[in-house]
Amino acid sequence: MVKLGGFRLSNYFNKVRIVLLEKGIAHQEENIFFSQDEGYRKRSPMGKVPFLEVDGGVICESAVICEYLEDAFPDKPLLPRDPLQRAKTREFLQVLELHVELVARRLYGEVLFGQKVSDDVKKEVTRDLEKGVRALRQLAKFSPYVLGGEFTLADCAAGLHFPLVGMATKAVLGHDCLESMPEVGEYLKLITARPSFQQVNADFRVAFAAHQAAQKSASS
């Protein structure tokens, strides 16, 4: 049995859930937060989420987990067969996650946890996002999926990262950094109509409401 460890507020945990659901892989979930405890690091060496427990071992890092699932469960492929297109899918994922999502993540503390972001950080994030989004505009196709006619791992990530990045930048910076990609709106309507996204997004909303309630209770 495949077991996915993490929590439903994590977009990287949710990305792996999308892959599992799209591929129809039977799995269990373990609701667990990141930790630097020694016991936890035996399962996830960097103390992060998500991690995947399978027969024979534990795998961490969401990109690696998704590649493992693609190799181990090839019946419903989420990477193109053509080697160049497979590489272009990985290229898009790298740009999206390293140069857009990771940059915007510096704003999440203010959006999700009420931790103020300094003006210097806002300037750095704005500068770096301009370059990352420019690269995304060059790589994305939106015809109808983010890289063309096939639903791929790139969509499993983009369908989750785009809304969160847009929300965070609009809330903290005053504008949606993806506004220069007007295709995103229609694309997200297409993606979020899929059963996998409907389930994951519904679970995210429940988890977010519970998190907000807990924060309010702790501050009162």
PDB file of N, CA, C and O in Angstrom, residues 21 39-40 53 61 76 95 111 129 152 176 193 199-200 216:
ATOM      1  N   LEU A  21      -4.565  10.469  -7.667  1.00  0.00           N
ATOM      2  CA  LEU A  21      -5.963  10.377  -8.076  1.00  0.00           C
ATOM      3  C   LEU A  21      -6.097  10.235  -9.588  1.00  0.00           C
ATOM      4  O   LEU A  21      -6.919   9.449 -10.081  1.00  0.00           O
ATOM      5  N   GLY A  39      13.334  11.382  14.767  1.00  0.00           N
ATOM      6  CA  GLY A  39      12.497  10.301  14.278  1.00  0.00           C
ATOM      7  C   GLY A  39      11.813  10.652  12.971  1.00  0.00           C
ATOM      8  O   GLY A  39      11.695   9.814  12.070  1.00  0.00           O
ATOM      9  N   TYR A  40      11.379  11.889  12.861  1.00  0.00           N
ATOM     10  CA  TYR A  40      10.723  12.332  11.632  1.00  0.00           C
ATOM     11  C   TYR A  40      11.706  12.326  10.470  1.00  0.00           C
ATOM     12  O   TYR A  40      11.357  11.923   9.338  1.00  0.00           O
ATOM     13  N   GLU A  53       5.556   6.615   1.477  1.00  0.00           N
ATOM     14  CA  GLU A  53       6.012   5.316   1.955  1.00  0.00           C
ATOM     15  C   GLU A  53       5.488   4.235   1.006  1.00  0.00           C
ATOM     16  O   GLU A  53       4.291   4.171   0.718  1.00  0.00           O
ATOM     17  N   GLU A  61      10.608  14.622  -1.465  1.00  0.00           N
ATOM     18  CA  GLU A  61      10.659  15.603  -2.543  1.00  0.00           C
ATOM     19  C   GLU A  61       9.564  15.297  -3.561  1.00  0.00           C
ATOM     20  O   GLU A  61       9.560  14.265  -4.217  1.00  0.00           O
ATOM     21  N   LYS A  76      -1.401   4.936 -16.762  1.00  0.00           N
ATOM     22  CA  LYS A  76      -2.006   6.223 -17.107  1.00  0.00           C
ATOM     23  C   LYS A  76      -0.896   7.281 -17.077  1.00  0.00           C
ATOM     24  O   LYS A  76      -0.712   7.975 -16.073  1.00  0.00           O
ATOM     25  N   VAL A  95      10.849  25.678 -13.891  1.00  0.00           N
ATOM     26  CA  VAL A  95      10.661  27.129 -13.909  1.00  0.00           C
ATOM     27  C   VAL A  95       9.505  27.528 -12.990  1.00  0.00           C
ATOM     28  O   VAL A  95       9.622  28.464 -12.194  1.00  0.00           O
ATOM     29  N   VAL A 111      -0.169  35.861   4.151  1.00  0.00           N
ATOM     30  CA  VAL A 111      -1.507  35.469   3.696  1.00  0.00           C
ATOM     31  C   VAL A 111      -2.119  34.412   4.612  1.00  0.00           C
ATOM     32  O   VAL A 111      -3.298  34.478   4.966  1.00  0.00           O
ATOM     33  N   LEU A 129       9.883  37.599  -9.420  1.00  0.00           N
ATOM     34  CA  LEU A 129       8.697  37.069 -10.080  1.00  0.00           C
ATOM     35  C   LEU A 129       8.560  37.587 -11.505  1.00  0.00           C
ATOM     36  O   LEU A 129       8.055  36.872 -12.382  1.00  0.00           O
ATOM     37  N   THR A 152      -0.706  16.685 -18.291  1.00  0.00           N
ATOM     38  CA  THR A 152       0.570  16.131 -17.849  1.00  0.00           C
ATOM     39  C   THR A 152       0.866  16.515 -16.399  1.00  0.00           C
ATOM     40  O   THR A 152       0.082  17.215 -15.748  1.00  0.00           O
ATOM     41  N   ASP A 176      -2.003  40.695  -8.982  1.00  0.00           N
ATOM     42  CA  ASP A 176      -1.780  39.283  -9.312  1.00  0.00           C
ATOM     43  C   ASP A 176      -0.615  39.209 -10.295  1.00  0.00           C
ATOM     44  O   ASP A 176      -0.699  39.757 -11.398  1.00  0.00           O
ATOM     45  N   ALA A 193     -12.317  21.602 -13.150  1.00  0.00           N
ATOM     46  CA  ALA A 193     -13.501  20.773 -13.407  1.00  0.00           C
ATOM     47  C   ALA A 193     -13.179  19.285 -13.331  1.00  0.00           C
ATOM     48  O   ALA A 193     -14.103  18.470 -13.268  1.00  0.00           O
ATOM     49  N   GLN A 199     -11.877  17.239  -5.798  1.00  0.00           N
ATOM     50  CA  GLN A 199     -11.708  16.604  -4.492  1.00  0.00           C
ATOM     51  C   GLN A 199     -10.618  17.280  -3.680  1.00  0.00           C
ATOM     52  O   GLN A 199     -10.811  17.602  -2.495  1.00  0.00           O
ATOM     53  N   VAL A 200      -9.472  17.516  -4.303  1.00  0.00           N
ATOM     54  CA  VAL A 200      -8.343  18.109  -3.577  1.00  0.00           C
ATOM     55  C   VAL A 200      -8.666  19.542  -3.147  1.00  0.00           C
ATOM     56  O   VAL A 200      -8.356  19.948  -2.017  1.00  0.00           O
ATOM     57  N   LYS A 216      -7.817  31.703  15.147  1.00  0.00           N
ATOM     58  CA  LYS A 216      -8.684  32.637  15.855  1.00  0.00           C
ATOM     59  C   LYS A 216      -8.838  32.228  17.310  1.00  0.00           C
ATOM     60  O   LYS A 216      -8.815  33.080  18.219  1.00  0.00           O
TER      61      LYS A 216
END
